[in-house]
Every structure is written in structure tokens, then in C-alpha cells.
CSV table of C-alpha atoms and ligand atoms in Angstrom, one decimal:
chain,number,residue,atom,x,y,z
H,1,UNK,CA,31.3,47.0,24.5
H,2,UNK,CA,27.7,46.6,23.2
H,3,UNK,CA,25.8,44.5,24.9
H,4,UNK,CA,22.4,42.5,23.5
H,5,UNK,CA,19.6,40.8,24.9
H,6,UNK,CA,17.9,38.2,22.6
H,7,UNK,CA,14.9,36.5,23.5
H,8,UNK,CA,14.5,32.9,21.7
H,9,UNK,CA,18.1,32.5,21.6
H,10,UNK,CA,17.7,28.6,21.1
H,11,UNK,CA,15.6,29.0,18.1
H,12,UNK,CA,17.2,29.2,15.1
H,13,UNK,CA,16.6,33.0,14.0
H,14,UNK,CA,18.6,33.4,18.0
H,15,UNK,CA,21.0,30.9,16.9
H,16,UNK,CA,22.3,32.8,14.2
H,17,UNK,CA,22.1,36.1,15.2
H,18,UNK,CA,24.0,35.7,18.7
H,19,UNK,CA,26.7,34.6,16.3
H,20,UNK,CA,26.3,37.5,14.1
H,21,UNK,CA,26.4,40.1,17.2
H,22,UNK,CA,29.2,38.0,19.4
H,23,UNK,CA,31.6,38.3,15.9
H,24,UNK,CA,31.0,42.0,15.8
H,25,UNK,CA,32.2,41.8,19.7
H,26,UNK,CA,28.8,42.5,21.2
H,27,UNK,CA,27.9,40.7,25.1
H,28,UNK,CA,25.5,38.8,24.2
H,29,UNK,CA,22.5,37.7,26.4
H,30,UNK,CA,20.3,35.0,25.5
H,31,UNK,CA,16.8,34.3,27.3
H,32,UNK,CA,15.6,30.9,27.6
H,33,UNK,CA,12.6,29.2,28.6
H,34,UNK,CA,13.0,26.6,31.5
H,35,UNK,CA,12.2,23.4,29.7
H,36,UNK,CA,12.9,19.1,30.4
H,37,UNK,CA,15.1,18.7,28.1
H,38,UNK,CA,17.8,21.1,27.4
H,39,UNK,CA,17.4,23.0,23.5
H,40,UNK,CA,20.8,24.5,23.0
H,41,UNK,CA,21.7,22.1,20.4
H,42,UNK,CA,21.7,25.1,17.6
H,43,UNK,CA,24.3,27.0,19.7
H,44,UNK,CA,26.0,24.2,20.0
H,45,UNK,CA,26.1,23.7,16.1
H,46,UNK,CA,28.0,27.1,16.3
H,47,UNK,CA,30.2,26.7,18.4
H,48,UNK,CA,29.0,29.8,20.7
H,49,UNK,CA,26.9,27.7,23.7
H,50,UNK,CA,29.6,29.1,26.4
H,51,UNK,CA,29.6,32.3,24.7
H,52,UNK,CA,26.0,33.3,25.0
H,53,UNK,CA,25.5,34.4,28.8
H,54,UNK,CA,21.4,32.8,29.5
H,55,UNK,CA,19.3,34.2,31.7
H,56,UNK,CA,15.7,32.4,32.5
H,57,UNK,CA,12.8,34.3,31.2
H,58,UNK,CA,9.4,33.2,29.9
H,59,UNK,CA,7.6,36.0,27.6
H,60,UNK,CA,4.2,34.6,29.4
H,61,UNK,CA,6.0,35.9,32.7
H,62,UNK,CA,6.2,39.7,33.1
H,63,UNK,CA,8.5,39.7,35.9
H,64,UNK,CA,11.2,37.3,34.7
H,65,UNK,CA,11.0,39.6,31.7
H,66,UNK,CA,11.9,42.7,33.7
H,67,UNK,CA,14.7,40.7,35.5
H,68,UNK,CA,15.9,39.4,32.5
H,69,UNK,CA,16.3,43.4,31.3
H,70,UNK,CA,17.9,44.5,34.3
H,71,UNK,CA,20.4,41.6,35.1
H,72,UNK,CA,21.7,42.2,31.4
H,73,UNK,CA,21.4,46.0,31.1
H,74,UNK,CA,21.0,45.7,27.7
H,75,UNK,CA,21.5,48.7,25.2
H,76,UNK,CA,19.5,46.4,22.4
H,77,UNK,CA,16.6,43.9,23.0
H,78,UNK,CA,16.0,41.5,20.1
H,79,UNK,CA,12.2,39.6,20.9
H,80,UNK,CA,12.5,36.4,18.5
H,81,UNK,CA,10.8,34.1,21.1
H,82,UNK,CA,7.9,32.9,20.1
H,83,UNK,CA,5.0,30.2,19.4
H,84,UNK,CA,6.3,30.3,15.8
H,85,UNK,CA,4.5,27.3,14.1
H,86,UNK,CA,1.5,27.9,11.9
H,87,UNK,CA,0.3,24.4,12.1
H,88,UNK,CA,0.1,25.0,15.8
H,89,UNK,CA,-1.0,27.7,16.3
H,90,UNK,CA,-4.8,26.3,15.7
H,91,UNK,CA,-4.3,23.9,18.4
H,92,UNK,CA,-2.8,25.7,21.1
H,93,UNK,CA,-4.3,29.0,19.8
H,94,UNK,CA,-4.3,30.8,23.5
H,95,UNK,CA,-1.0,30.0,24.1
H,96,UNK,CA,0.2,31.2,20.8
H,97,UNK,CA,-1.5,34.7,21.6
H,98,UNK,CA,-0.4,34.7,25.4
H,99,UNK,CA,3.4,33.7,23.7
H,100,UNK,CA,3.8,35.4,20.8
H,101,UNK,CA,0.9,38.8,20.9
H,102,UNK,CA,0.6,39.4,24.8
H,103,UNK,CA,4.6,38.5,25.7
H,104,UNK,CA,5.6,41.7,23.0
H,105,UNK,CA,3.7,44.1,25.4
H,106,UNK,CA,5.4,42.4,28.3
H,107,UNK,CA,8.7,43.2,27.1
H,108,UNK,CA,8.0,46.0,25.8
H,109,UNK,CA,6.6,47.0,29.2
H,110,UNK,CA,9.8,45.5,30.7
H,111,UNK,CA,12.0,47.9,28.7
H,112,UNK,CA,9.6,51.0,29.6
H,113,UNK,CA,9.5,50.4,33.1
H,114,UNK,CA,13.2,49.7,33.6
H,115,UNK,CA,15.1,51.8,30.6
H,116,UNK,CA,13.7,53.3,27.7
H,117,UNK,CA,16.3,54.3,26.2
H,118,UNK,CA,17.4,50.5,25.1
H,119,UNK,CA,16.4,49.8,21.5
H,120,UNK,CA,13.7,47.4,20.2
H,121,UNK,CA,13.4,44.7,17.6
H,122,UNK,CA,10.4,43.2,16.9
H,123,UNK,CA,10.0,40.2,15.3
H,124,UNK,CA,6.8,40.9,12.7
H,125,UNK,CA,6.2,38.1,9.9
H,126,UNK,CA,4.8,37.7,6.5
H,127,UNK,CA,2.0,35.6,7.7
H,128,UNK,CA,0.7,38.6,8.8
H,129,UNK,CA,-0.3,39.7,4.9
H,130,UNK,CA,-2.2,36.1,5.0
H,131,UNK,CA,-5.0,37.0,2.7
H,132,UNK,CA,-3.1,38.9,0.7
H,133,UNK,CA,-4.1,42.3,-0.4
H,134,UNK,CA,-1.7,43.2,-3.0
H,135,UNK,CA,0.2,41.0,-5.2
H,136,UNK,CA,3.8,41.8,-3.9
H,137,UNK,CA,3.5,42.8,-0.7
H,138,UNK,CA,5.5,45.6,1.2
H,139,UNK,CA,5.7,48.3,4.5
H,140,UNK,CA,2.2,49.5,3.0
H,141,UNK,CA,0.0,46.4,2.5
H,142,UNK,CA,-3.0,46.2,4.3
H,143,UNK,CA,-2.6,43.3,6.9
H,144,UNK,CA,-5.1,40.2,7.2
H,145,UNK,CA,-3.7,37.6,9.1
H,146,UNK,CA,-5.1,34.1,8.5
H,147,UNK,CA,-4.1,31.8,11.5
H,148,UNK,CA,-4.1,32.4,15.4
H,149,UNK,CA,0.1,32.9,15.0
H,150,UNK,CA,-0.8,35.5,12.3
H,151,UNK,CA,-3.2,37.3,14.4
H,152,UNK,CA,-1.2,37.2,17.7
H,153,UNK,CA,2.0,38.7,15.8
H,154,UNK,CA,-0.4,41.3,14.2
H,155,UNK,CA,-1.4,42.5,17.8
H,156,UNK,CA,3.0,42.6,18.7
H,157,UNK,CA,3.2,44.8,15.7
H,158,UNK,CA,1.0,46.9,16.0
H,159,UNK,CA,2.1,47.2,20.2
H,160,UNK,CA,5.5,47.8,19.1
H,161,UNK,CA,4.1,50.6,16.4
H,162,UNK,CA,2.3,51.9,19.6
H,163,UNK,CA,5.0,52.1,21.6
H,164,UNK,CA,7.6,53.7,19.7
H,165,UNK,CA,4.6,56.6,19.1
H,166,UNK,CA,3.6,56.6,22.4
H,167,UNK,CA,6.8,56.6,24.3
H,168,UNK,CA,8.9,57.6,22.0
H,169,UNK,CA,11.0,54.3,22.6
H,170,UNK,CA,13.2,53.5,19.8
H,171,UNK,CA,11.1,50.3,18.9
H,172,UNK,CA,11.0,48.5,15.3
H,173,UNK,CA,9.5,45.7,13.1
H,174,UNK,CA,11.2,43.4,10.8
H,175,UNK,CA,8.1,42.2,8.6
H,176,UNK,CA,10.0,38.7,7.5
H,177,UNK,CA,9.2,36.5,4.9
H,178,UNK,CA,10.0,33.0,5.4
H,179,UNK,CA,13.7,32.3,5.8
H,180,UNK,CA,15.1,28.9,6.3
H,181,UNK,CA,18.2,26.8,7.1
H,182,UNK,CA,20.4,23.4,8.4
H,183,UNK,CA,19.2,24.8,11.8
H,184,UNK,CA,15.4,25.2,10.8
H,185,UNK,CA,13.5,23.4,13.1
H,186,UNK,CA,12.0,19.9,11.5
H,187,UNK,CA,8.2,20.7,11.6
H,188,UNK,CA,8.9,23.6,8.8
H,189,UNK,CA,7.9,22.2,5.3
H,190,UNK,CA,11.4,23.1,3.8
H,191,UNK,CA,13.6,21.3,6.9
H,192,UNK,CA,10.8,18.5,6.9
H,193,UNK,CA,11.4,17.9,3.0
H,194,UNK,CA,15.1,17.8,3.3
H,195,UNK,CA,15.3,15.7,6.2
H,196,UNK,CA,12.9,13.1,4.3
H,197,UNK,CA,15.0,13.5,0.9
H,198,UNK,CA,18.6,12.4,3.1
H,199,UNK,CA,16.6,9.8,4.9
H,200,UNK,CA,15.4,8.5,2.0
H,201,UNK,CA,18.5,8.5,0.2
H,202,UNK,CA,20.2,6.5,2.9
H,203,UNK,CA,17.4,4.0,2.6
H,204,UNK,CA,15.9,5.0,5.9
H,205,UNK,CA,12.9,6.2,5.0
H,206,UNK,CA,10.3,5.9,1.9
H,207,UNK,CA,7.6,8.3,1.5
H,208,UNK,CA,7.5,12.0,2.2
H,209,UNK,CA,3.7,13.4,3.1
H,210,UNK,CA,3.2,16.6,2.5
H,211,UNK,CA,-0.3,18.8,2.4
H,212,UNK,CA,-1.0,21.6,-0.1
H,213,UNK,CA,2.5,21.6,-2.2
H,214,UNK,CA,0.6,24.6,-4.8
H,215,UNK,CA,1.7,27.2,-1.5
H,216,UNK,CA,3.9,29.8,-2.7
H,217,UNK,CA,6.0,31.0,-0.8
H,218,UNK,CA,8.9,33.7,-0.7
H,219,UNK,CA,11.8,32.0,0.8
H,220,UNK,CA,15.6,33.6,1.6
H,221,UNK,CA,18.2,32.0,4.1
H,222,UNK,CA,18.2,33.0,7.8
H,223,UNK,CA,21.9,34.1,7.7
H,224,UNK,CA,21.3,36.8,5.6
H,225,UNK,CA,18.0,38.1,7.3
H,226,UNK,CA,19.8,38.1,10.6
H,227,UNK,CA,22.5,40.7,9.3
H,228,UNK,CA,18.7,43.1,8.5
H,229,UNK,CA,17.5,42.9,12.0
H,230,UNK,CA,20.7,44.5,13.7
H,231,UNK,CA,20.5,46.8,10.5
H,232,UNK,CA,17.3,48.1,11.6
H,233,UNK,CA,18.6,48.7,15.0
H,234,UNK,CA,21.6,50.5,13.9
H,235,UNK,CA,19.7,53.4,12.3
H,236,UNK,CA,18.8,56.7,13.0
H,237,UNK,CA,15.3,56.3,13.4
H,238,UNK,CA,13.0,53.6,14.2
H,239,UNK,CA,11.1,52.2,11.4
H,240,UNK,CA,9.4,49.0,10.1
H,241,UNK,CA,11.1,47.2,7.3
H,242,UNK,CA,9.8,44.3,4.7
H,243,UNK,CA,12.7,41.5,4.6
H,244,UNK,CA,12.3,39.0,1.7
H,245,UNK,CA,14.1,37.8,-1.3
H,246,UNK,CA,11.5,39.4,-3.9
H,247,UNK,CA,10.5,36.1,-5.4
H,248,UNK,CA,8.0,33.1,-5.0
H,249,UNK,CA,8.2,29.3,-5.3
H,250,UNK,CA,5.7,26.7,-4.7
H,251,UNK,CA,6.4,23.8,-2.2
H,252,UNK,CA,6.0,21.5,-5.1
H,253,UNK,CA,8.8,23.1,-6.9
H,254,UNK,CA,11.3,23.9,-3.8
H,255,UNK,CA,10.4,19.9,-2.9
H,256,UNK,CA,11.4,19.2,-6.1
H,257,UNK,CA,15.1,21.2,-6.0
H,258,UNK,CA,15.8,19.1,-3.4
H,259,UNK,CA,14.9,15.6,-4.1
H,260,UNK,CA,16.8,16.5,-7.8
H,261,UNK,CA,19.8,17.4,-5.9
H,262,UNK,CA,19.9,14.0,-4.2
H,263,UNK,CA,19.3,12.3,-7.3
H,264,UNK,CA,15.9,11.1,-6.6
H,265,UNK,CA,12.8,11.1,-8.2
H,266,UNK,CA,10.6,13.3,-6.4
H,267,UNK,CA,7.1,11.0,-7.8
H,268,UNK,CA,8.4,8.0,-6.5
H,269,UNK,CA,8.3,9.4,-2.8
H,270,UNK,CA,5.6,11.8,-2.7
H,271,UNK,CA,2.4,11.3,-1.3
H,272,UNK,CA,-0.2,14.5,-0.4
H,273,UNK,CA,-2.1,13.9,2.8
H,274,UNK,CA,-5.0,16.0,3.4
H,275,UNK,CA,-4.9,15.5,7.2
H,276,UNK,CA,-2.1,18.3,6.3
H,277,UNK,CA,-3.9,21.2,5.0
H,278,UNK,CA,-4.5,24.3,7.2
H,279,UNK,CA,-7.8,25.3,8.2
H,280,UNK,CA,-7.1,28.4,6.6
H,281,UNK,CA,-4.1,28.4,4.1
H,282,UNK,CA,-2.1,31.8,3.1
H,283,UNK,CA,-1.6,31.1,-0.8
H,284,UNK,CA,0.9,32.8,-1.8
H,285,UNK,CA,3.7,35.4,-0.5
H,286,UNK,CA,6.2,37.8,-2.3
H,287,UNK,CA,7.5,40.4,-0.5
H,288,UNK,CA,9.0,43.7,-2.0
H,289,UNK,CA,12.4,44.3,-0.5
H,290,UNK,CA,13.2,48.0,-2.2
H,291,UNK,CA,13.0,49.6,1.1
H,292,UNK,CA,15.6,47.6,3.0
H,293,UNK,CA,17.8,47.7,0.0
H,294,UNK,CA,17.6,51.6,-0.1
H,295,UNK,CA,18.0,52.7,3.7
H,296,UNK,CA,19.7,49.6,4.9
H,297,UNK,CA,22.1,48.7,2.1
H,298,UNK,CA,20.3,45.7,2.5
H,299,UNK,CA,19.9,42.3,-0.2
H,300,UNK,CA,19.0,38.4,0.2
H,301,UNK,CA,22.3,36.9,-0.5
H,302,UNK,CA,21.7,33.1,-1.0
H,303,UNK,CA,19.5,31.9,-3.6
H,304,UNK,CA,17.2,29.1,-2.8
H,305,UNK,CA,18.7,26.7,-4.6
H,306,UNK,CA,21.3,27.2,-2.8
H,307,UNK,CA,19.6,27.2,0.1
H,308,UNK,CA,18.0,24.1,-0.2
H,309,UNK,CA,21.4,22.2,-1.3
H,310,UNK,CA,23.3,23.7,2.0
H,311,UNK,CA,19.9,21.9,4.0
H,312,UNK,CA,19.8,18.9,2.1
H,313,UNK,CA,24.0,18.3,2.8
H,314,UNK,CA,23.2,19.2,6.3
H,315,UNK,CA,20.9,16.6,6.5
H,316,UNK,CA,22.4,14.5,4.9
H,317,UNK,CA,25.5,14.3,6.8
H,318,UNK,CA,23.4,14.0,10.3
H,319,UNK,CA,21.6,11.0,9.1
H,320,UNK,CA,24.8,9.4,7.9
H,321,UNK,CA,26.6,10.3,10.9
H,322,UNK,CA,23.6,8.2,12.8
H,323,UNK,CA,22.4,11.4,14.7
H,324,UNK,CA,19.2,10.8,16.3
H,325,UNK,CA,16.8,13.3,14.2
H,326,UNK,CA,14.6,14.2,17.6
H,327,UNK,CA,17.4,15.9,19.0
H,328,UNK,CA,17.0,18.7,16.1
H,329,UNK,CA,13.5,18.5,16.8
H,330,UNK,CA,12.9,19.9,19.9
F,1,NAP,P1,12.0,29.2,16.4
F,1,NAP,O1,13.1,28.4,15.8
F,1,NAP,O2,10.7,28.5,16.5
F,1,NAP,O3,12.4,29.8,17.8
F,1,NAP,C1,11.5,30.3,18.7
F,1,NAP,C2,12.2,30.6,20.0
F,1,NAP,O4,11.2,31.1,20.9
F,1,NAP,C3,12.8,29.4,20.7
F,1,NAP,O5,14.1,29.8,21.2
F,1,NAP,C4,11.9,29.0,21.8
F,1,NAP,O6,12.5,28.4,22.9
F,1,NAP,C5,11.4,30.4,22.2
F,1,NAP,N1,10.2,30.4,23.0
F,1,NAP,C6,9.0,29.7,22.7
F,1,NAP,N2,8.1,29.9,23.6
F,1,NAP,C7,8.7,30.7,24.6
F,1,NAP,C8,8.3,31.3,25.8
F,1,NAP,N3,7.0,31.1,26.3
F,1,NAP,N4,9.2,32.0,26.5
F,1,NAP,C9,10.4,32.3,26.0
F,1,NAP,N5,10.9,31.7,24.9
F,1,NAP,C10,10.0,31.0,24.1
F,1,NAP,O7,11.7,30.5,15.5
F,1,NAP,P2,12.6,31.2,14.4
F,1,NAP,O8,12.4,30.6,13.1
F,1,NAP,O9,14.0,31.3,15.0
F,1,NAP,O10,11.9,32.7,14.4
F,1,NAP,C11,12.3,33.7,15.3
F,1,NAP,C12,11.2,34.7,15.4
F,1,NAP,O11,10.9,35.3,14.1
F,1,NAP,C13,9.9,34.2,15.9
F,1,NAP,O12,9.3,35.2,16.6
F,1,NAP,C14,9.1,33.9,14.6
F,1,NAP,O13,7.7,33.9,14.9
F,1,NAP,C15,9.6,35.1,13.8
F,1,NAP,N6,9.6,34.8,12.3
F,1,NAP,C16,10.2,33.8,11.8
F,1,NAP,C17,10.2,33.6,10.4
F,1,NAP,C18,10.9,32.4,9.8
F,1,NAP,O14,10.6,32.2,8.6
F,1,NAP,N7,11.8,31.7,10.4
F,1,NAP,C19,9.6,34.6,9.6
F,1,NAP,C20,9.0,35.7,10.2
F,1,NAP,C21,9.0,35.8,11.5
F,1,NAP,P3,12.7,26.7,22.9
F,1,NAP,O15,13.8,26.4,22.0
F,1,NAP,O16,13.0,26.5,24.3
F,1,NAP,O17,11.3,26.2,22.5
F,2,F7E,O1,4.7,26.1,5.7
F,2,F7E,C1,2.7,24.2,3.2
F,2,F7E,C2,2.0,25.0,4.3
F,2,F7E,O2,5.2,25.6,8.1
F,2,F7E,C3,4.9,26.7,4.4
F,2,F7E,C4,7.1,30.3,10.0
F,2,F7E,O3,8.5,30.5,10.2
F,2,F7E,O4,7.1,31.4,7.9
F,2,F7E,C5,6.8,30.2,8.6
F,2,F7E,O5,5.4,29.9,8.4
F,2,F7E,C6,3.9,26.2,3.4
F,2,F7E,C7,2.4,26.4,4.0
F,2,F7E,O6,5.9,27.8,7.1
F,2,F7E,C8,3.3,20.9,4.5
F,2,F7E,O7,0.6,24.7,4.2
F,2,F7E,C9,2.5,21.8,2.7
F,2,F7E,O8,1.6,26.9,2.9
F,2,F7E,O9,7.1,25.8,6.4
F,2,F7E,P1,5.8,26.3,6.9
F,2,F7E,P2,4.8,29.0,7.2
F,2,F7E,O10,3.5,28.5,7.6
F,2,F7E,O11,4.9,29.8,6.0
F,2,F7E,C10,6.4,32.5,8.5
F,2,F7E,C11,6.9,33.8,7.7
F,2,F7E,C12,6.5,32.7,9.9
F,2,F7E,O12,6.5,33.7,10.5
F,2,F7E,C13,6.3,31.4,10.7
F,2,F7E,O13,6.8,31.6,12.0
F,2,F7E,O14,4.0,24.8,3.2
F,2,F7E,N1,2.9,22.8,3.5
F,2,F7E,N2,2.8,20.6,3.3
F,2,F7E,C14,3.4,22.3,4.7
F,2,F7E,N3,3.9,22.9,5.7
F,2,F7E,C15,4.4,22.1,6.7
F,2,F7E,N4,4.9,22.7,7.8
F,2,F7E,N5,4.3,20.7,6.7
F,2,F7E,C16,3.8,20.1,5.6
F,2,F7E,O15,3.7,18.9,5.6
């Protein structure tokens, strides 16, 4: 039996793939964070919380890093955790590189140290592009991050490129455009949006505020990008992959997909704040998936308006059900 370590198992990227690997009869290890309140409320959701065998690990702490690798013996590491919210990443900008650049090399180191033979996946982002060089971007854009998250998952990529030529560990990046879902965490514009569009159709709430709606961005469902990770692992080499759908939206337009779904008039409810904007915004994102498809057999599945109804019915059954919408939150 296969067995898998995955590092932000309680997010919801970790969330769907320990299902993915546990229905193709992997052991599956998950890594989580000591926190107040317990966070396993995605797991939950699928129905694998006493399936998924945790160990305690922070990616800020080395050593629990290493334990983490040799309690589990893994023969695949999957490193999702991280400081993943733009928006945040300006305010707690040391953290976010301590979290999400620095704790890459720390596992990374962790695998070196204690087996390098176990293979690596990285998870590398689309915010990375942030300025964007080329209109559709792919493995060969040049890179120019535009937030603190952006710069501290440039410096994990590029560790992870180092170690697999250094080493010759078996290390490799998914470069992910934004991909979304009922488990998406509710500070994400596309979870915020249908979370306000079921409150407000169950006359809970009024208004939605949202910042600069004229963002493009290219957005595919998290179920199907999950299945690409464990693609990239499978191979005979290591290599860095673009994951994406291949097309681009604006907020404004994704916003409006799902307050039209509802029924609801989208102008009734809106209101742009500019408290909202970024310091520095990353316009627009389209990512070319032609690689992926070619060597992985690889293809976004799930259209977005798809998507976006599967979130807002999500949604909409948790508000109805009464659920308490801070327990998705944390
Ligand atoms: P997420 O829902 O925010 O999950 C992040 C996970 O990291 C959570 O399990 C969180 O634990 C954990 N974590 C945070 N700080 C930690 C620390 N110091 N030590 C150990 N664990 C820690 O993110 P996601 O959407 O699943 O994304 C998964 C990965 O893909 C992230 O690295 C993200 O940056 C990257 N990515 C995401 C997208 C996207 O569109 N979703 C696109 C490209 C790349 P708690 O639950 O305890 O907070
Ligand atoms: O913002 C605009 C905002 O926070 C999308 C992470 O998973 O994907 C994600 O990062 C766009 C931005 O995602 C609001 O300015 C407008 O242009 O949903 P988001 P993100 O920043 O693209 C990448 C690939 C990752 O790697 C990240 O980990 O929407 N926007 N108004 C808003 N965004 C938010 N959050 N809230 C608003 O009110």
C-alpha cells in the first residue's frame, strides 16, 4: 500500500485530495497545525476525518517537519500548507514568507535529510505571474509576483526547482490557477459571493461588498485540480506543470452567474468598497493548460458555471439548515 503525507490536510486543496488518494487505497497522512479550535470540518464534509491518520507539524518548525516524515514514512509528500490568502498576506507579510517560502525548504530539507527517495509536490500558484508578462500564461512565463504570498511561493518554487537539480530528489510544481469550491474557505471572493447570494436569498443578509469586481481571473473546480497533483507525481520524471481551465472571467461576471442562479438581481445587492482593493492587484490571469493535457492526459472538467451553482446550492443548504457560517470560516 502507498502511503502519502499531505501537509494542509484541513484546507480545502488537503480536503479533497486525501479523498482522492484514500479512494485509490493510499495511507494517508495528514499534518496539522496545533490550533484552539479544531479545523477538520472539511474532512468531516467527506466523510474521511477517521480515515486520515494526523500527525502535528507546523511548516515554521523544522523538527516537527522531520518527525512528521519519519513517523509516516511516506513514499509521496504533498506540501499544500500554507499562508494562502492574498489579502493577508500584506498584513502578516513575515509570517506569510516564514509559512509559505521558508517552510518549502524546511520540508524539503526534512525529506533530504531523512529519505530522498520520497517524491515531492509543490504547491506553486498563478499569483506568481502577477504582473503578467505574457497574455496566456504557461511553464515558460517569466514570473513577477505582486503580493508578499506571491513572492514567498516564488522563493518555494524556485527551492523546489533547486532541489530536484541539486539533489536529484524527485521534486515538482503544480503552477495552479485559482480553483474553487463548497469547501473554499469564506474570505475567497468566489465562496464570499456565494455565501452572501444564499444569505441573501433567505433574507438574512442585504448587501454584498466587494472591491475591484473588473479582476479577471481563470477559475476551475478544486476536484478536478486535485486528480493533476497526484498526476504529476505518478510520472517518470519530475517536472513543473501549469494547471488551469484556459479561460478568464471577471469577478463582476462570475458574481453575476451566481446571484442569476438564485434569482436575484445582482444591482440591488452590490455595493464596491474601496477599503477592498489590494495594494497591488494582479489584473488578469489565463493560464495555458496544453502541457498538462499532453503528458498528463490532463483537462478541467467542471465549467464555472457549474461551479458556481454546486457553491451557491452548497451554501444555500447550510444557511437554511441554520449552520453557523464561522464554523466554515476558520
Ligand atoms: P487553504 O484552504 O487556505 O489551506 C491551507 C492549509 O495550510 C490549511 O490546512 C492550514 O491549516 C494549513 N496551514 C496554514 N499555516 C500552517 C502552518 N504554519 N503549518 C502547517 N499548516 C499550516 O488553501 P487551499 O486553497 O487548500 O490551497 C492549498 C495550497 O495550494 C496552498 O499552498 C495554496 O497557497 C496553494 N494554491 C491554492 C490555489 C487555490 O486557488 N486554491 C491556487 C494555487 C495554489 P489550518 O486549517 O489549521 O489553518
Ligand atoms: O481574489 C478580487 C481580488 O481572494 C480574486 C488564492 O487561492 O488564488 C487565490 O488568490 C480576485 C482578486 O483569490 C474581493 O482583488 C474583489 O483580484 O478569491 P481571491 P486570489 O487573490 O486570486 C491564487 C491562485 C492563490 O494561489 C491563492 O492562494 O477577486 N476581489 N473583491 C476580491 N477578493 C476577495 N477575496 N474579497 C473581495 O471582497
Amino acid at each position: 500500500m502507498k502511503k502519502a503525507l499531505i501537509t494542509g490536510v484541513t484546507g480545502q486543496d488537503g480536503a479533497y485530495l486525501a479523498k482522492f488518494l484514500l479512494d485509490r487505497g493510499y495511507k494517508v497522512y495528514g499534518m496539522t497545525a496545533r490550533r484552539s479550535t479544531a479545523s477538520l470540518w472539511r474532512l468531516e464534509f467527506l466523510g474521511i476525518h477517521e480515515q486520515v491518520e494526523l500527525i502535528e507539524g507546523d511548516m515554521g518548525d523544522m523538527s516537527s517537519l522531520v518527525r512528521a516524515v519519519r513517523v509516516s514514512k511516506p513514499d509521496e509528500v504533498y506540501n499544500l500548507a500554507a499562508q494562502s490568502f492574498v489579502g493577508t498576506s500584506w498584513k502578516q507579510p513575515v509570517t506569510t514568507a516564514q509559512v509559505s517560502g521558508l517552510g518549502v525548504l524546511h520540508m524539503l530539507e526534512a525529506i533530504r535529510l531523512t529519505d530522498p527517495t520520497i517524491r515531492f509536490y509543490q504547491a506553486s500558484t498563478s499569483e506568481m505571474f502577477g504582473l503578467v508578462q505574457q497574455p496566456i500564461q504557461s511553464e515558460t512565463t517569466p514570473l513577477y509576483p505582486r503580493s508578499p504570498y506571491g513572492v514567498a511561493k516564488l522563493f518555494g518554487h524556485w527551492s523546489t526547482v533547486n532541489y530536484r537539480e541539486s539533489f536529484d530528489i524527485f521534486a515538482c510544481s503544480g503552477i495552479l490557477f485559482n480553483h474553487e469550491s463548497p469547501l473554499r474557505g469564506i474570505e475567497f471572493v468566489t465562496r464570499k459571493v456565494t455565501d452572501a447570494v444564499a444569505r441573501i436569498k433567505c433574507g438574512k443578509q442585504k448587501e454584498l461588498r466587494l472591491g475591484n469586481i473588473d479582476a479577471r481571473r481563470d477559475w476551475g473546480y478544486a476536484g478536478d485540480y486535485v486528480k493533476a497533483m497526484w498526476l504529476m507525481i505518478q510520472q517518470d520524471k519530475p517536472e513543473d506543470y501549469v494547471i488551469a481551465t484556459g479561460t478568464t472571467t471577471t469577478v463582476r461576471e462570475m458574481c453575476q452567474i451566481a446571484f442569476e442562479y438564485a434569482g436575484l438581481n445582482m444591482e440591488d445587492h452590490l455595493v464596491i468598497d474601496p477599503e477592498l482593493y489590494r495594494p497591488a492587484e494582479v489584473d488578469i490571469l489565463q493560464g495555458n493548460p496544453a502541457k498538462a493535457r499532453e503528458r498528463l492526459g490532463w483537462r478541467a472538467e467542471t465549467p464555472l458555471r457549474e461551479l458556481i451553482r454546486m457553491m451557491v446550492d452548497a451554501d444555500l443548504q447550510r444557511v437554511r439548515a441554520g449552520e453557523s457560517r464561522e464554523i466554515f470560516s476558520v
